[in-house]
Structures are given as structure tokens and as C-alpha cells.
Amino acid sequence: GGNRNVGRQAGNVGWDTGTTVVANPLADPMRSRDLLQQPDHTSCFHNSVFQEGPGDAVVPTDKAGHTPSSSDPATSASIAKITALEKEKEAAGGSSHGSGRAAGQEFDDAGASERAKARWDFLRTAVFDGRVRALLLSADYSVVTATFARLFPQDFDRALPVFNHNKVDQLLIRLDYHHAMYSKAYTKHKRMTKRPRHRLGCCGLYGRKVDSMAYHLQRVHELEEAVKEARKETVAEGRTPSWIVLFKTQQAAAIASQSVILAEDNHEFTVHPAPGPEEVNWQALNFSYKQRTLRSIIVQPLLLLLIAFPIGLFSGALMQLDFLFCPVHRCEAPDGTIRLSNTGCEPNDVDLSNDVEQAFKWEWYCADKHFFTQYLSKLITGWIPSLLVTLWQVLVLPVTMIVLVQASGSCVSLSQVDEKVATYIFWHNAGQVFLGGMLGSAFAQQINQFFEAGPAAAVDILGTYLPASSNFFLTYLLFRTLVLVPFRMMIPHLAVRMYIFRRWLFRCSRAALSPREKAFLYTPTSVRMGFEVGMALLVFLVVMSFSVVAPIMPVVGVGYMCASWVLWRHAVLYIYVRKYESGGLMWPIIFKIMLFIYCIFGIFVACVFAVKRAYVQALLLLFLVPIFLYKFNAYAYYRFARSTLHVPLRLANGAPPAQLDARCYIPPPMNEHSMGWHPEWMKPWTGWNIPSAYCVT
């Protein structure tokens, strides 16, 4: 009942029918696995199951327990030879004397090649007889293979099982660590007269001392052998519920990916378009349907808690500390409106300050004659709130968000991870930074009036003084435009900061940088697409919402967009590297969020009309704008967005047959010599210190 992925890419490895493959399956198990996955001889026997015979021999039999095609002379001879060898092994190892074990060991050493040759002859005979190819239609061998081979007899290429390679990957991470430590010790040895030594205890604080170079080199050799054994175990026992199905034509892949393959509740398997080889989220394919459901139940409350964290409420309240601690002037305008100010009333206003009883008052903080208090007030109410929000958004929010999304196991591609992260980050910004900033600012301004008027007047107070919160967002946009964008132009990503820190740290300590550490300092990073899109949409939300009540806001927003355009044009072309290619699937997410922002803009303008007593215009905007945007979103979805979910059949029909090497869908840890592997190969963002995927698996 796991997730079965149907390949969006169609391909054919192009094996020649009847090709004779001569190899030793025990000496090269990966080669024998490739043979069994070829389209013309894919695995073993029609209507057969595997049964373990004496010893380790695997004897294919049918459901009744009879050996198929036993009348074939070659097959009978191979089976007889395997059986005879197993009986000889039992006889050699069954002696009750002390020499029995030695005799059995001698037989194992002498007869291993004979048993391997007999098994290989047996398999090769079955390949030439066509019994291996007949397994394509056997549901007992593979429901996935049999289903698509019957539905697409001409276009079906192969079905690739997905293996859980976590053990191999963790061993490779440890191997990479010891490689790095050996390189560091070797560089240190070249600058010293004696070989470096270290303790084996935690952080090198205790334990026996060992030669660093010899120790790490020994660990490298041990882990290399462990990786080879782990690959064999993964192929033998690491099967997951997921498959990747390849076709020879785009049309067959498009039809299979958007069709209901099975009746009733799709209990056996379901189909989805498969991502490209470079954007497969392998760790999500290891989970079954029940595991993903359980993970979603656990992760969703944590995501809601993270989205609901009130960082904007706290920062917006800091902006208005003057209203909380300093004397408040209650000013009544000639038209009867009342506002609170800590700087005094306008000349034409009536000061009603005597009627206000200050709940909180800090005389030293409000003293205007002291230079330190003036500087502290500007720092707390001006830059610290924006700095706190920026640090939360840049350092804490993206890492925590992507770890939770990966822990849910619901995204089979890296682009889907970025899409979910962008959506969650925007909703966090809209709910906490935007809404929390407005409510926190208004609450801090009017807390004394709340104590005086009571909860009954809360709605009127909030409706009157919410536009004053535009000061917080204006400062926030100015901070991002004048400080953050120039800072990112000089230090575009974390690797540059680490380069500056480690370069001068090692220079002060006179420690030599190894070639590996130098390469690490210059390593390029990928774009955090989900995070950057969510942050850009927050700026768009702030500018559109306050464009009426604060006309300077669009000017600052345009300045931010122009500065960001210069930054990202240079960064994408010359600094960042591509992690994957999704084909523009982020745009539908941006389009939906922008329509939501337009809806918020209409509601804000309606509120302004209501304050100005233009109730007809306010009602028209309040009811017509959401309805129009909803209908337009439905129109755009049915006309444009549906074709992004699946390849249109008309386009797929005109596409030529594709030649796709199935080895593209072998994960790097399972490749020979781990080709394509690096410590962050499975992370959606490279070079941003994201925790390893195995902390959430």
C-alpha cells in the first residue's frame, strides 16, 4: 500500500535481446542485479515464488512446489548439479568428530566457485528459454511490473524498486568525516616535526592517545569495506514500498500518471508523476502510507505552533514602548476624533491628558535631557524590533520549517519541499509578522486606554489606531532595503561568513588550512527558493496593505524591489548554483498568494472608506473584491494550472521516444565508487547548515 511513482520521464536503456552476460554473481552482485532488471530478462520465473533450499541455494518453484521446466535437459542438469553440491556440503559438515568442521570449511572453499557456476548456468538457461521474461506478467513476482506490462505492452520499459539506502549514506558520512580529519592531520604534520596525536574520548578531553594519521586512515579502510557490505545488504533486504516506473514514450507515461489504474480504494498501489532524477526526495520514498499518515499527525501540530509563534506581536510592541512608559497625551481633534500621543497634541487639538490615568510610567526612560536615554529609546523602538524579526526569519524559521516538512515525508521531490516551505513561511509572516505587528503596535499604544475604557471599547480603539502600526513596517522595509540587501551583496550566503571567520581564526592561531578546508570555504551554495519567495511575498503584502494609509510605503517597496533585483540578478548568475530544476512549478504558488494579497488590499481599502464614512464604497469593495478574485483564481486554475500537474496528452503524443538510462534513478550512495555523492546531496538546500536528513527519519 505504499506510494508508487510513475515516471514523468520515459526511457529505454536499450539492452539487446538475447545478450549473453558472463559474470560471477557472487563476485559481482551488482552486475547480476542489473541482469535481473533488464527488460527482456527481468528476474525469474512465471507464476513462481522463491523458496530457500538446503544451505543457501535458491531454487525457483511454482505455487505447487514443482520445479518449472524440469523436462528441459539443461535445466534438469543444472538443478541436479546444485542439489548434489548441497548434499555434498551437508555430508562434509555433518561429521560429529572434530575434523568435520574443517572438512566442511574445505568444501566451502573448494566448492564455492562450483556452486556459483551451477547457479549462473541455471539462470542463463532460464533467460534463453524466456522464463525470466515471462515474469513481467506475473503478479506473484511484482504487482507493479505485471500491471503496467499488461496495460502498456509496447511502451512499458521497466519498474525500478526503491531501496532504503540510509545505512549506506550514514556510513559514507562517517567515511567523509575521517577523510577530512586525515587531510587535516596530514597538513598539520607537514608543518610540524612530529606526527599529530589526539585522544579518543569525547572532544579529545580523555581516553588514550593515538596517532591521528594512522587512526583516521585505518578508519577510512574499515568504513570502505563496511560501505560495500552495506550496499549488498541494501539490495538484498532494503526494499521499500515505492517503485519508479519507466516508459519508452511520453504518451504512455502521461496516461499512466493521471489515470485510475486499480479499482475500489487503490489498496495495492497508487500512481503519481515522478520527479526528475536530480530532484527526487529519496527519504520520502522510504515511508509507507501508514508511516506518512502517522508522521503528518505528529508534524502538523508542530508546524501550526511554529506558524503561530508571536514574533511580530512582540516586535510590534517594542516599537511602541514610548506609549507604555512615557506620559500620554489624549488629544481631541476639532471633528471629535480622539488620539493618543506621547509627543504632545496639535495646536488645534484639545489636550485631555488629565483624564488619563497612567498604568505604567518610567520617568528615567522618558527623560529628554539625558543623552543615554534618548539613544536607548531610539535603539529599542527603532532598530531592535526589525533586527529581532530579521534574525528570526533568517536563522531560526527556515531551518526549523524545512526540518518539519522533511519529517512529514509528504514530498516526493525537492521542488515540492520548497513549495511547501514557501507557503508555510508566507502564512507565518502574514499571521505573525504582519497581523501580529499591527495588533502589537496598536495594543502597546492603547494599553492605558484599555484599562480606562474596558474591553467594550477594544474594537473601536483597534479600528481607529491600526494605521499607526505602519511605522513598524516602514522601519522594517527600510532595514531590509538599506541594511540587509547591501549586507547580502557583500556576504551573499553562509559559506562566505564561514570563510571570513575561519580564515582569520586560523590565521590568528597559525593553523594551516588543508586543501579540503580551502575547498569548503569556497564551496558555492544553492538558492533557498522556498524561503526567499516567502520573504518577497511578505514585502508585497505589507506594501499593498498600507499603500492607502501610508503613501510612502509603495515608494520604499519599489526601492526594495529594485535593490533586490540587482542583488538576485548577480547572485543567481554568478554566485549560487542550481540544486534541481522544477520547470517553473513555483509560479502557481506565487500566483495564488498574490491573489490573496490583493484580497487583503481590498479589505484594507474598505476599512479606510468605513472610517471616512463612505459606507457604500466600503461594502462594494468588501463583497465584490473577494468574489471576483475567487472566480478569477478558479478560471486561471482550470485554464493554466492543471497542465502543470500532468503533461498534456496532446504534447506527449507529439514527443519522440525518449532514451533514458535507468541508472539515472540509482541514488548516489548505491553507485559504484559512490559517484555523485557528497554530504549534502539529499538536502533541498546546499550550504546552509541544514541538519542531516537522518535526524528526522
XYZ file of C-alpha atoms in Angstrom:
697
model
C 0.000 0.000 0.000
C 2.895 2.412 -0.454
C 3.370 5.228 -2.862
C 4.284 4.078 -6.364
C 5.731 6.752 -8.571
C 5.121 6.654 -12.279
C 7.953 8.159 -14.280
C 7.287 11.508 -15.907
C 10.368 10.839 -17.986
C 10.092 7.971 -20.460
C 13.172 5.984 -21.244
C 14.739 2.819 -22.540
C 18.139 1.532 -21.569
C 18.322 -0.360 -24.840
C 19.541 -3.798 -23.843
C 19.935 -6.193 -26.790
C 17.542 -9.125 -26.703
C 19.359 -12.331 -26.034
C 22.597 -10.723 -24.919
C 24.766 -13.279 -23.174
C 26.143 -11.922 -19.920
C 29.015 -13.910 -18.483
C 29.831 -12.944 -14.906
C 30.145 -14.395 -11.450
C 27.069 -13.362 -9.442
C 28.822 -13.866 -6.130
C 31.880 -11.867 -7.112
C 29.797 -9.086 -8.662
C 26.295 -8.999 -7.111
C 25.560 -5.557 -8.562
C 26.149 -6.908 -12.080
C 23.740 -9.790 -11.507
C 21.187 -7.289 -10.182
C 21.496 -5.306 -13.420
C 20.894 -8.502 -15.391
C 17.735 -9.278 -13.444
C 16.377 -5.765 -14.060
C 16.805 -5.838 -17.848
C 13.517 -5.536 -19.749
C 13.949 -8.740 -21.745
C 15.052 -10.840 -18.801
C 13.608 -9.231 -15.699
C 14.036 -11.505 -12.675
C 12.988 -15.190 -12.500
C 10.023 -17.456 -13.362
C 6.399 -17.082 -14.481
C 3.938 -17.919 -11.680
C 6.811 -18.797 -9.382
C 7.911 -17.978 -5.879
C 11.336 -18.166 -4.274
C 11.928 -20.953 -1.802
C 15.097 -21.434 0.186
C 16.582 -24.881 -0.348
C 19.330 -26.614 1.654
C 22.158 -24.297 2.581
C 21.954 -21.037 0.682
C 20.763 -22.348 -2.675
C 17.728 -20.547 -4.142
C 15.549 -22.978 -6.096
C 12.732 -21.414 -8.173
C 9.495 -23.402 -7.906
C 5.894 -22.851 -8.892
C 2.995 -22.466 -6.458
C 2.512 -26.246 -6.252
C 6.126 -26.704 -5.251
C 7.285 -28.266 -8.543
C 10.343 -27.079 -10.363
C 9.236 -25.488 -13.662
C 10.535 -26.782 -16.962
C 12.105 -29.791 -15.291
C 11.855 -31.672 -18.548
C 14.415 -29.379 -20.137
C 17.756 -31.228 -20.163
C 19.869 -28.178 -19.389
C 17.585 -27.089 -16.580
C 17.415 -30.579 -15.101
C 21.178 -30.894 -15.229
C 21.660 -27.518 -13.513
C 19.166 -28.348 -10.768
C 20.699 -31.771 -10.251
C 24.154 -30.253 -10.028
C 23.062 -27.678 -7.444
C 21.290 -30.358 -5.382
C 24.301 -32.663 -5.498
C 26.619 -29.909 -4.369
C 24.330 -29.066 -1.451
C 24.145 -32.722 -0.377
C 27.924 -32.991 -0.501
C 28.147 -29.884 1.657
C 25.767 -31.377 4.238
C 27.724 -34.634 4.275
C 31.016 -32.810 4.728
C 29.701 -30.631 7.533
C 27.677 -33.355 9.331
C 30.584 -35.238 10.917
C 30.437 -35.466 14.693
C 34.237 -35.541 15.000
C 36.448 -32.526 15.306
C 37.563 -32.860 11.719
C 34.012 -32.405 10.417
C 34.093 -28.637 10.715
C 37.451 -28.471 8.983
C 36.204 -30.721 6.215
C 33.122 -28.569 5.782
C 35.268 -25.456 5.615
C 37.496 -27.040 2.982
C 34.437 -27.962 0.973
C 33.107 -24.408 1.230
C 36.362 -23.001 -0.104
C 36.644 -25.549 -2.895
C 33.003 -25.703 -3.905
C 32.054 -22.029 -3.798
C 33.023 -21.448 -7.399
C 31.295 -24.672 -8.480
C 28.028 -23.689 -6.804
C 28.232 -20.193 -8.246
C 28.856 -21.559 -11.735
C 25.960 -24.008 -11.397
C 23.554 -21.272 -10.287
C 24.707 -18.970 -13.057
C 24.258 -21.702 -15.675
C 20.786 -22.346 -14.324
C 19.842 -18.654 -14.540
C 21.347 -18.238 -18.004
C 19.362 -21.226 -19.265
C 16.170 -19.704 -17.869
C 16.959 -16.424 -19.633
C 17.404 -18.115 -23.013
C 14.209 -20.164 -22.516
C 12.160 -16.987 -21.965
C 11.006 -17.915 -18.466
C 12.673 -14.832 -16.970
C 10.921 -12.528 -19.416
C 7.589 -14.188 -18.624
C 7.826 -12.845 -15.091
C 6.873 -9.402 -16.411
C 3.265 -10.605 -16.472
C 3.385 -12.392 -13.119
C 1.652 -10.618 -10.259
C 3.328 -13.020 -7.829
C 6.687 -11.591 -8.812
C 5.655 -7.900 -8.882
C 2.195 -6.357 -8.975
C 3.633 -3.116 -10.348
C 5.550 -4.773 -13.174
C 2.688 -7.093 -14.114
C 0.112 -4.287 -14.123
C 1.996 -1.920 -16.393
C 3.315 -4.693 -18.633
C -0.284 -5.749 -19.358
C -1.635 -2.204 -19.751
C 1.265 -0.919 -21.878
C 2.780 -3.986 -23.586
C 4.623 -1.928 -26.230
C 5.606 1.141 -24.196
C 6.453 -0.265 -20.759
C 10.191 -0.302 -20.134
C 10.844 -1.365 -16.568
C 9.904 -0.876 -12.928
C 12.739 0.062 -10.596
C 12.325 -0.754 -6.902
C 13.428 1.930 -4.459
C 15.855 0.727 -1.802
C 16.331 2.225 1.634
C 19.970 3.287 1.422
C 20.077 5.175 4.731
C 22.657 2.828 6.238
C 24.970 3.270 3.250
C 24.592 7.045 3.355
C 25.373 7.268 7.065
C 28.492 5.171 6.571
C 29.552 7.475 3.741
C 29.075 10.499 6.009
C 31.362 8.911 8.590
C 33.827 7.989 5.851
C 33.825 11.581 4.610
C 34.467 12.819 8.153
C 37.526 10.594 8.606
C 38.799 11.635 5.176
C 38.556 15.264 6.312
C 40.295 14.569 9.617
C 43.080 12.651 7.874
C 43.603 15.549 5.457
C 43.727 17.966 8.373
C 46.216 15.797 10.284
C 48.393 15.376 7.189
C 48.513 19.149 6.615
C 49.387 19.678 10.261
C 52.108 17.022 10.029
C 53.801 18.846 7.141
C 54.165 21.961 9.328
C 55.384 20.097 12.421
C 58.408 17.950 13.211
C 56.340 15.195 14.831
C 53.180 13.363 13.873
C 49.960 14.779 15.398
C 48.209 12.769 18.119
C 44.784 13.034 19.739
C 42.671 11.365 22.426
C 39.777 9.072 21.511
C 37.402 10.379 24.201
C 34.666 12.980 23.796
C 36.037 16.210 22.304
C 39.564 14.851 22.770
C 39.454 15.508 26.525
C 40.121 11.972 27.766
C 40.978 8.489 26.544
C 44.158 7.001 25.198
C 46.277 8.927 22.728
C 46.656 7.623 19.190
C 48.467 8.698 16.063
C 45.927 10.853 14.208
C 47.000 9.990 10.675
C 47.221 6.245 11.298
C 43.931 6.165 13.204
C 41.881 8.034 10.603
C 43.474 6.106 7.732
C 42.571 2.832 9.420
C 39.000 4.039 9.955
C 38.806 5.001 6.270
C 39.786 1.486 5.186
C 37.326 -0.094 7.628
C 34.465 2.116 6.501
C 35.184 1.471 2.829
C 34.668 -2.247 3.428
C 31.598 -1.516 5.561
C 30.091 0.542 2.726
C 30.498 -2.359 0.308
C 28.797 -4.760 2.704
C 26.027 -2.247 3.400
C 25.327 -1.946 -0.335
C 24.881 -5.713 -0.577
C 22.550 -5.729 2.443
C 20.537 -2.859 0.976
C 20.000 -4.669 -2.320
C 19.059 -7.878 -0.503
C 16.889 -6.514 2.319
C 16.326 -2.781 1.806
C 13.228 -2.878 -0.418
C 10.744 -0.041 0.226
C 7.050 0.262 -0.778
C 7.922 2.651 -3.637
C 8.730 1.960 -7.280
C 9.813 4.129 -10.197
C 8.246 3.050 -13.492
C 9.879 3.963 -16.803
C 8.243 4.001 -20.229
C 9.539 4.211 -23.770
C 7.188 7.058 -24.784
C 5.971 10.235 -23.135
C 2.393 9.411 -24.046
C 2.367 6.175 -22.048
C 3.937 7.890 -19.030
C 1.398 10.738 -19.180
C -1.564 8.348 -19.448
C -0.341 6.138 -16.611
C 0.410 9.028 -14.249
C -3.044 10.624 -14.488
C -5.255 7.536 -14.705
C -7.045 5.422 -12.119
C -5.108 2.192 -12.507
C -6.883 -0.004 -9.961
C -10.499 -0.251 -8.882
C -12.035 0.395 -5.469
C -9.699 2.046 -2.943
C -6.331 1.630 -4.718
C -5.269 -0.660 -1.897
C -2.408 -2.229 -3.842
C -0.707 0.929 -5.092
C -1.342 4.468 -6.304
C 0.406 6.422 -9.059
C 1.919 9.903 -9.184
C 4.147 11.712 -11.690
C 7.753 11.015 -10.812
C 10.206 13.901 -10.397
C 13.385 14.195 -12.403
C 16.419 12.180 -11.296
C 18.114 15.238 -9.776
C 15.152 16.305 -7.613
C 13.952 13.003 -6.153
C 13.452 13.309 -2.399
C 14.682 9.803 -1.634
C 13.999 9.805 2.086
C 10.264 10.358 1.493
C 10.088 7.251 -0.715
C 11.155 5.038 2.180
C 7.875 5.502 4.031
C 4.671 3.542 3.604
C 1.208 5.087 3.568
C 0.696 4.392 7.283
C 4.067 5.874 8.186
C 3.356 9.068 6.246
C -0.070 9.362 7.868
C 1.403 8.973 11.350
C 4.152 11.476 10.610
C 1.634 14.027 9.318
C -0.408 13.673 12.512
C 2.710 14.390 14.581
C 4.231 17.128 12.402
C 1.142 19.224 11.604
C 0.634 20.470 15.205
C 4.322 21.409 15.350
C 4.010 23.343 12.090
C 0.945 25.178 13.404
C 2.827 26.002 16.603
C 5.747 27.386 14.604
C 3.453 29.415 12.351
C 1.600 30.788 15.385
C 4.741 31.862 17.266
C 4.063 35.562 18.075
C 7.348 37.165 16.986
C 5.559 40.034 15.230
C 3.391 40.787 18.259
C 6.471 41.131 20.462
C 8.421 43.233 17.945
C 5.473 45.496 17.201
C 5.004 46.111 20.918
C 8.661 47.111 21.275
C 8.080 49.837 18.697
C 5.539 51.479 20.990
C 7.331 51.395 24.352
C 7.148 55.182 24.490
C 3.355 54.934 24.708
C 3.657 52.384 27.509
C 6.194 54.075 29.796
C 6.043 57.768 28.904
C 3.323 60.336 29.745
C 0.430 60.043 27.331
C -1.449 62.990 25.850
C -5.049 62.358 24.941
C -5.837 64.752 22.103
C -9.314 65.597 20.827
C -9.427 66.989 17.275
C -11.998 69.606 16.170
C -14.017 66.893 14.407
C -14.372 64.955 17.669
C -11.837 62.180 16.995
C -9.506 61.286 19.838
C -5.924 60.080 19.528
C -3.131 59.310 21.972
C 0.370 60.759 21.633
C 3.489 60.821 23.761
C 4.889 63.884 21.987
C 2.030 66.311 22.603
C -1.148 67.492 20.883
C -1.559 69.537 17.732
C -2.209 73.290 18.110
C -5.903 72.935 17.252
C -6.452 69.872 19.452
C -7.765 69.824 22.992
C -5.456 68.108 25.498
C -7.407 65.763 27.763
C -4.335 64.307 29.460
C -5.672 64.971 32.923
C -8.396 62.409 32.281
C -5.845 59.647 31.570
C -4.527 57.611 34.464
C -1.121 56.149 33.504
C -0.983 52.430 34.346
C 2.779 52.151 33.685
C 5.269 55.003 33.881
C 9.093 55.062 33.723
C 10.332 58.578 34.390
C 14.048 57.846 33.800
C 13.351 56.236 30.434
C 11.280 59.228 29.303
C 13.801 61.882 30.403
C 14.644 64.011 27.358
C 17.700 65.694 28.872
C 19.831 62.566 29.171
C 21.734 61.513 26.057
C 21.822 57.823 27.007
C 18.048 57.583 27.435
C 17.477 59.201 24.050
C 19.883 56.771 22.390
C 18.326 53.805 24.217
C 14.824 54.838 23.195
C 15.775 55.128 19.528
C 17.622 51.813 19.640
C 14.813 49.866 21.323
C 11.946 51.348 19.343
C 13.789 51.743 16.045
C 16.294 49.037 15.154
C 15.969 46.212 17.682
C 12.413 45.158 16.655
C 13.389 44.930 12.990
C 16.623 43.131 13.902
C 14.761 40.576 16.017
C 12.287 39.830 13.241
C 15.077 39.538 10.670
C 17.173 37.185 12.824
C 14.140 35.010 13.491
C 13.259 34.887 9.811
C 16.799 34.275 8.551
C 18.290 31.916 11.146
C 15.535 30.087 13.015
C 12.462 29.936 10.810
C 13.824 28.421 7.548
C 15.840 25.638 9.198
C 13.021 24.643 11.544
C 10.450 24.801 8.768
C 12.353 22.621 6.318
C 13.156 20.035 9.010
C 9.456 19.708 9.869
C 8.423 19.482 6.210
C 11.003 16.757 5.598
C 9.920 14.933 8.749
C 6.358 14.659 7.431
C 7.565 12.594 4.451
C 4.838 14.018 2.214
C 7.048 15.486 -0.541
C 8.485 13.082 -3.120
C 10.511 15.819 -4.843
C 12.747 18.655 -3.692
C 10.607 21.182 -5.568
C 7.578 20.097 -3.532
C 9.594 20.710 -0.361
C 10.368 24.262 -1.495
C 6.739 24.852 -2.466
C 5.508 23.825 0.978
C 8.209 25.830 2.732
C 7.301 28.941 0.705
C 3.614 28.508 1.564
C 4.219 27.947 5.283
C 6.688 30.824 5.567
C 4.255 33.215 3.909
C 1.415 32.197 6.235
C 3.734 32.594 9.204
C 4.739 36.060 8.008
C 1.144 37.036 7.253
C -0.155 35.792 10.596
C 2.686 36.755 12.912
C 4.826 39.476 11.349
C 2.029 41.306 9.514
C -1.043 40.728 11.693
C 0.981 40.435 14.903
C 2.880 43.627 14.111
C -0.358 45.558 13.664
C -2.018 44.181 16.799
C 1.113 44.527 18.932
C 1.644 48.124 17.901
C -1.974 49.094 18.486
C -2.120 47.259 21.827
C 1.034 48.971 23.126
C -0.300 52.378 22.090
C -3.698 51.945 23.677
C -2.972 49.797 26.727
C -3.686 52.677 29.090
C -6.983 53.433 27.343
C -7.878 49.730 27.583
C -7.574 49.962 31.355
C -9.739 53.068 31.382
C -12.489 52.194 28.874
C -12.607 48.437 29.403
C -12.974 45.588 26.891
C -16.169 47.027 25.382
C -14.219 49.767 23.587
C -11.489 47.447 22.277
C -12.949 47.141 18.765
C -13.301 50.908 18.306
C -9.799 51.540 19.635
C -8.199 48.963 17.341
C -10.119 50.228 14.314
C -9.014 53.798 14.941
C -5.336 53.257 15.695
C -4.294 50.337 13.492
C -2.884 52.640 10.746
C -0.286 53.825 13.269
C 1.361 50.392 13.030
C 2.623 51.364 9.578
C 5.637 52.905 11.359
C 6.852 49.445 12.346
C 6.538 48.068 8.805
C 8.099 51.198 7.313
C 11.115 50.721 9.580
C 11.184 47.023 8.699
C 11.238 47.734 4.950
C 13.891 50.430 5.357
C 16.022 47.994 7.353
C 15.765 45.328 4.657
C 16.421 47.850 1.869
C 19.255 49.885 3.384
C 20.935 47.265 5.588
C 20.060 43.702 4.653
C 20.296 43.961 0.850
C 23.744 45.677 0.862
C 24.899 43.213 3.502
C 23.863 40.272 1.309
C 25.633 41.821 -1.655
C 28.872 41.668 0.325
C 28.144 38.374 2.112
C 25.577 36.538 -0.046
C 25.473 33.245 1.845
C 26.668 31.431 4.928
C 29.781 29.991 3.306
C 31.244 33.490 2.870
C 30.657 34.252 6.537
C 32.296 30.968 7.497
C 35.172 31.793 5.140
C 35.813 35.134 6.852
C 35.502 33.633 10.324
C 37.635 30.542 9.725
C 40.190 32.366 7.579
C 41.025 34.892 10.285
C 40.599 32.373 13.096
C 43.169 30.046 11.556
C 45.421 32.967 10.706
C 45.431 34.136 14.319
C 46.077 30.600 15.565
C 48.649 29.936 12.812
C 46.902 26.687 11.922
C 47.287 25.574 8.317
C 44.236 25.050 6.155
C 44.082 21.693 4.431
C 43.148 21.572 0.725
C 39.795 20.148 1.753
C 39.112 23.027 4.156
C 40.063 25.550 1.495
C 37.645 23.896 -0.915
C 34.955 24.021 1.775
C 35.473 27.748 2.289
C 34.990 28.408 -1.433
C 32.090 25.987 -1.913
C 29.097 27.642 -3.666
C 25.611 27.211 -2.264
C 22.144 26.832 -3.717
C 19.228 29.253 -3.559
C 16.787 28.783 -0.683
C 13.920 29.145 -3.095
C 11.103 28.443 -0.650
C 12.433 30.879 1.937
C 13.256 33.692 -0.489
C 9.856 33.500 -2.200
C 8.052 33.614 1.154
C 10.022 36.679 2.263
C 9.476 38.551 -1.015
C 5.739 37.916 -0.778
C 5.716 39.366 2.755
C 7.133 42.635 1.403
C 4.474 42.653 -1.294
C 1.767 42.077 1.346
C 2.999 44.945 3.540
C 3.305 47.410 0.659
C -0.121 46.628 -0.800
C -1.904 46.679 2.568
C -0.543 50.048 3.749
C -0.355 51.785 0.378
C -3.514 53.804 1.143
C -2.975 54.736 4.800
C 0.802 55.320 4.333
C 1.513 56.611 0.797
C 5.278 56.478 1.358
C 5.124 52.692 1.712
C 4.934 51.963 -2.066
C 7.982 54.188 -2.630
C 10.017 52.199 -0.105
C 8.658 48.949 -1.553
C 9.752 49.900 -5.066
C 13.202 50.767 -3.712
C 13.422 47.364 -2.027
C 12.370 45.537 -5.199
C 14.912 47.445 -7.314
C 17.733 46.733 -4.873
C 16.685 43.077 -4.655
C 16.603 42.810 -8.455
C 20.234 43.944 -8.634
C 21.170 41.526 -5.842
C 19.415 38.471 -7.264
C 20.398 39.077 -10.863
C 24.061 38.996 -9.890
C 23.677 36.231 -7.289
C 21.787 33.786 -9.495
C 24.140 34.284 -12.437
C 27.498 34.298 -10.643
C 27.162 33.080 -7.039
C 24.502 30.448 -6.457
C 24.329 27.034 -8.110
C 21.267 25.097 -9.218
C 20.157 22.303 -6.889
C 17.350 20.996 -9.088
C 15.101 22.042 -11.969
C 11.346 22.015 -11.384
C 10.226 23.640 -14.637
C 8.684 26.734 -13.031
C 6.338 24.914 -10.627
C 6.824 27.658 -8.024
C 4.858 30.190 -10.092
C 1.353 28.726 -9.393
C 2.076 29.075 -5.656
C 3.159 32.704 -6.114
C 0.078 33.430 -8.230
C -2.362 32.136 -5.595
C -0.661 34.053 -2.795
C -0.668 37.267 -4.826
C -4.428 36.942 -5.331
C -4.800 36.576 -1.569
C -2.715 39.743 -1.098
C -4.990 41.629 -3.494
C -7.940 40.465 -1.398
C -6.302 41.830 1.773
C -5.623 45.095 -0.067
C -9.312 45.411 -0.956
C -10.335 44.768 2.652
C -7.925 47.434 3.935
C -9.218 49.991 1.458
C -12.773 49.129 2.518
C -11.801 49.801 6.137
C -10.400 53.204 5.149
C -13.683 54.043 3.402
C -15.586 52.961 6.514
C -13.511 55.275 8.734
C -14.214 58.130 6.300
C -17.964 57.353 6.494
C -18.078 56.104 2.850
C -20.096 53.006 3.717
C -21.412 52.259 0.213
C -17.945 52.108 -1.315
C -16.717 50.060 1.653
C -19.479 47.467 1.244
C -18.899 47.210 -2.513
C -15.195 46.551 -2.033
C -15.764 44.199 0.888
C -18.133 41.922 -1.046
C -17.088 42.257 -4.684
C -13.284 42.017 -4.429
C -13.123 38.565 -2.726
C -15.781 37.137 -5.073
C -14.066 38.455 -8.201
C -10.643 37.172 -7.106
C -12.071 33.748 -6.230
C -13.681 33.380 -9.650
C -10.528 34.589 -11.389
C -8.425 32.066 -9.460
C -10.771 29.242 -10.497
C -10.616 30.400 -14.125
C -6.809 30.567 -14.101
C -6.541 27.149 -12.460
C -8.746 25.330 -14.968
C -7.142 27.069 -17.934
C -3.454 27.094 -16.988
C -2.575 25.358 -13.710
C -3.982 21.910 -14.490
C -1.475 21.434 -17.290
C 1.360 21.888 -14.781
C 0.211 18.894 -12.739
C 0.454 16.444 -15.644
C 1.918 16.521 -19.134
C -0.934 17.264 -21.611
C -1.652 14.230 -23.777
C -1.509 16.259 -26.997
C 2.032 17.367 -26.203
C 3.006 13.891 -25.012
C 1.665 12.345 -28.215
C 3.937 14.533 -30.325
C 7.039 13.878 -28.235
C 9.556 11.413 -29.708
C 10.510 8.239 -27.831
C 12.986 9.056 -25.090
C 16.151 7.145 -24.343
C 16.604 7.316 -20.569
C 19.319 5.380 -18.812
C 17.746 3.694 -15.806
C 20.945 4.272 -13.858
C 19.874 7.922 -13.550
C 17.421 6.770 -10.879
C 20.051 4.956 -8.824
C 20.828 7.140 -5.776
C 24.488 8.199 -5.458
C 25.199 6.065 -2.344
C 24.361 2.954 -4.380
C 26.546 3.881 -7.358
C 29.922 2.318 -7.910
C 32.541 4.360 -6.027
C 29.594 6.478 -4.737
C 29.597 8.534 -7.911
C 27.684 11.794 -7.403
C 27.639 11.593 -3.599
C 28.519 14.441 -1.257
C 27.446 15.126 2.348
C 24.549 17.394 1.318
C 23.356 15.585 -1.810
C 19.949 14.754 -0.298
C 19.227 18.182 1.249
C 16.916 20.615 -0.584
C 19.329 23.485 0.153
C 23.080 23.052 -0.186
C 25.480 25.002 2.014
C 23.010 26.380 4.581
C 23.829 24.158 7.591
C 20.557 22.256 7.403
C 20.540 19.238 9.738
C 21.078 15.865 8.132
C 18.025 14.094 6.759
C 18.548 11.230 9.205
C 17.648 13.366 12.198
C 14.012 13.226 11.006
C 13.851 9.676 9.579
